[in-house]
């Protein structure tokens, strides 16, 4: 493997056979103007030709973190992205439920740091939502408890969070005095692509600056309610970490709806509920009026919290809704491609 691939956290699963000089990773995107990292350094790039022609939807355009193939014999300063290599994961956001197209926030992500402030009460419902999104994306979650320097006993808070996030690593981080920096660094490997997720003001940009060991990003978030009317940046950028691995800053990684065709994330986040459902007498139990319903029993005994069950039902409905919509859209895209192909033949 070429040094450049290693430096940019190349995943060997993607078997790239072409010339290394044409391989690049997208490190910056601003309204379809890209910067790609090549073996010669960063270069501006645009999407043209076959990729643009064949792309049926926004998801088929490159996004930060994507590995792409550049066009050969391109003598211009601006390189042309000719092909998108397969993604092994992508973090996707749907701005609102009416939007049919998903927006890819970052591609080929291996780990997502879900940041929670040690100062604030943990919002369990929000945490569940974050976890489902991460599992769906194909990356693995790590919880970071930020602002540990501002609370008296961060270890006690960590224990609480450990309980909520069964089995997911929880790390403590305090920017003042860099509490826990080594643990965070140790959790990042040379082949990792990291993305940070969490409420505005939780300390995402601050952590990136500390990991990069320089002030690259602006910090000191404005409150969400003040943001309205102001131009909120959508600029995303990938940075190489001094100790190996890369990190992607994605402003706007706050609330988002789920987007998926599968329910793997849901069952991983709610494995306790999956087990209960398996114990219902009927395979198609609606957990409503059926006899011997393990879910109802668990709700009655308090083994299963009512809020957790409600959250599961709600997320499940949301996923089913998005799936139906996505299927409708895919059908429309098929039609469009078919039409394009027919037109080509008629020409
Ligand atoms: N004391 C302390 N302050 C922090 C920590 N992390 C972030 N901050 C402060 O919290 C504010 C918001 O941080 P920022 O990184 O911009 O949050 P972002 O919106 O998630 O990117 C800034 O004023 C930071 O200096 C931390 O671990 N400890
Ligand atoms: Mg920020
Ligand atoms: Zn049942």
Short mmCIF file of N, CA and C and ligand atoms in Angstrom, two decimals, residues 115 119 145-150 173-177 179 196-210 217-222 227 249 251 254, ligand 1:
data_model
loop_
_atom_site.label_atom_id
_atom_site.label_comp_id
_atom_site.label_asym_id
_atom_site.label_seq_id
_atom_site.Cartn_x
_atom_site.Cartn_y
_atom_site.Cartn_z
N UNK A 115 -20.64 13.06 21.32
CA UNK A 115 -20.22 13.88 22.45
C UNK A 115 -21.41 14.31 23.30
N UNK A 119 -21.69 18.25 31.95
CA UNK A 119 -22.39 19.27 32.73
C UNK A 119 -23.91 19.16 32.64
N UNK A 145 -17.57 12.00 27.00
CA UNK A 145 -18.18 12.86 28.00
C UNK A 145 -17.31 14.11 28.13
N UNK A 146 -17.73 15.20 27.47
CA UNK A 146 -16.90 16.40 27.43
C UNK A 146 -17.11 17.28 28.66
N UNK A 147 -16.27 18.26 28.79
CA UNK A 147 -16.33 19.25 29.88
C UNK A 147 -16.19 18.60 31.25
N UNK A 148 -15.43 17.52 31.29
CA UNK A 148 -15.22 16.81 32.55
C UNK A 148 -14.48 17.69 33.56
N UNK A 149 -13.78 18.69 33.04
CA UNK A 149 -13.06 19.60 33.95
C UNK A 149 -14.00 20.53 34.69
N UNK A 150 -15.26 20.59 34.26
CA UNK A 150 -16.21 21.51 34.88
C UNK A 150 -17.09 20.84 35.93
N UNK A 173 -13.51 13.45 28.82
CA UNK A 173 -12.66 14.46 28.19
C UNK A 173 -12.91 15.84 28.78
N UNK A 174 -11.85 16.51 29.19
CA UNK A 174 -11.95 17.88 29.64
C UNK A 174 -10.88 18.70 28.95
N UNK A 175 -11.32 19.70 28.18
CA UNK A 175 -10.36 20.47 27.37
C UNK A 175 -9.37 21.22 28.26
N UNK A 176 -9.87 21.79 29.35
CA UNK A 176 -8.94 22.44 30.28
C UNK A 176 -8.11 21.36 30.95
N UNK A 177 -6.83 21.48 30.87
CA UNK A 177 -5.86 20.50 31.39
C UNK A 177 -5.85 19.21 30.56
N UNK A 179 -7.81 16.67 30.15
CA UNK A 179 -8.13 15.43 30.86
C UNK A 179 -8.59 14.38 29.84
N UNK A 196 -17.37 13.62 14.49
CA UNK A 196 -17.93 14.00 15.79
C UNK A 196 -19.40 14.37 15.65
N UNK A 197 -20.17 13.92 16.60
CA UNK A 197 -21.60 14.17 16.58
C UNK A 197 -21.98 14.69 17.96
N UNK A 198 -22.89 15.61 18.01
CA UNK A 198 -23.31 16.10 19.32
C UNK A 198 -23.91 17.48 19.22
N UNK A 199 -24.59 17.89 20.27
CA UNK A 199 -25.25 19.19 20.28
C UNK A 199 -24.26 20.31 20.07
N UNK A 200 -24.78 21.40 19.56
CA UNK A 200 -23.98 22.60 19.40
C UNK A 200 -23.48 23.06 20.78
N UNK A 201 -22.21 23.38 20.86
CA UNK A 201 -21.65 23.86 22.12
C UNK A 201 -21.10 22.77 23.01
N UNK A 202 -21.21 21.52 22.59
CA UNK A 202 -20.76 20.41 23.44
C UNK A 202 -19.23 20.29 23.43
N UNK A 203 -18.61 20.89 22.43
CA UNK A 203 -17.14 20.91 22.41
C UNK A 203 -16.50 20.14 21.25
N UNK A 204 -17.21 19.96 20.15
CA UNK A 204 -16.68 19.20 19.01
C UNK A 204 -15.44 19.90 18.41
N UNK A 205 -15.61 21.18 18.08
CA UNK A 205 -14.50 21.89 17.44
C UNK A 205 -13.30 21.98 18.38
N UNK A 206 -13.58 22.19 19.66
CA UNK A 206 -12.50 22.28 20.65
C UNK A 206 -11.70 20.97 20.67
N UNK A 207 -12.39 19.86 20.67
CA UNK A 207 -11.68 18.56 20.71
C UNK A 207 -10.84 18.37 19.44
N UNK A 208 -11.39 18.72 18.30
CA UNK A 208 -10.62 18.58 17.06
C UNK A 208 -9.34 19.42 17.14
N UNK A 209 -9.47 20.65 17.61
CA UNK A 209 -8.28 21.51 17.74
C UNK A 209 -7.22 20.88 18.65
N UNK A 210 -7.69 20.29 19.74
CA UNK A 210 -6.74 19.66 20.67
C UNK A 210 -6.07 18.45 20.02
N UNK A 217 -10.03 25.19 13.94
CA UNK A 217 -11.47 25.48 13.88
C UNK A 217 -11.86 26.56 14.88
N UNK A 218 -12.87 27.33 14.49
CA UNK A 218 -13.45 28.33 15.40
C UNK A 218 -14.25 27.61 16.47
N UNK A 219 -14.14 28.09 17.69
CA UNK A 219 -14.93 27.49 18.77
C UNK A 219 -15.78 28.56 19.44
N UNK A 220 -16.59 28.11 20.38
CA UNK A 220 -17.46 29.04 21.10
C UNK A 220 -18.76 29.15 20.35
N UNK A 221 -19.55 28.11 20.47
CA UNK A 221 -20.76 28.02 19.66
C UNK A 221 -21.81 29.02 20.10
N UNK A 222 -22.54 29.53 19.12
CA UNK A 222 -23.72 30.34 19.44
C UNK A 222 -24.85 29.39 19.76
N UNK A 227 -29.13 31.31 16.08
CA UNK A 227 -28.53 31.02 14.78
C UNK A 227 -29.45 31.38 13.62
N UNK A 249 -14.64 17.30 10.24
CA UNK A 249 -15.49 18.26 10.93
C UNK A 249 -16.74 18.47 10.09
N UNK A 251 -19.98 20.58 10.51
CA UNK A 251 -20.89 21.47 11.24
C UNK A 251 -22.32 21.07 10.92
N UNK A 254 -26.19 17.96 14.43
CA UNK A 254 -26.97 18.04 15.66
C UNK A 254 -28.14 17.10 15.56
N1 LIG B 1 -14.24 23.82 30.30
C1 LIG B 1 -14.43 23.27 29.10
N2 LIG B 1 -14.92 24.01 28.10
C2 LIG B 1 -15.10 23.44 26.91
C3 LIG B 1 -14.77 22.08 26.67
N3 LIG B 1 -15.06 21.79 25.39
C4 LIG B 1 -15.54 22.94 24.84
N4 LIG B 1 -15.57 23.93 25.74
C5 LIG B 1 -16.05 25.30 25.51
O1 LIG B 1 -17.40 25.23 25.09
C6 LIG B 1 -17.67 26.16 24.05
C7 LIG B 1 -18.22 25.45 22.82
O2 LIG B 1 -17.21 24.62 22.28
P1 LIG B 1 -17.13 24.25 20.74
O3 LIG B 1 -15.95 23.38 20.56
O4 LIG B 1 -17.22 25.45 19.88
O5 LIG B 1 -18.47 23.40 20.57
P2 LIG B 1 -19.11 22.75 19.24
O6 LIG B 1 -20.28 23.59 18.91
O7 LIG B 1 -19.55 21.38 19.64
O8 LIG B 1 -18.07 22.75 18.17
C8 LIG B 1 -16.38 26.89 23.81
O9 LIG B 1 -16.41 28.11 24.50
C9 LIG B 1 -15.32 25.98 24.38
O10 LIG B 1 -14.19 26.69 24.84
C10 LIG B 1 -14.26 21.30 27.77
O11 LIG B 1 -13.98 20.09 27.67
N5 LIG B 1 -14.10 21.96 28.95
#
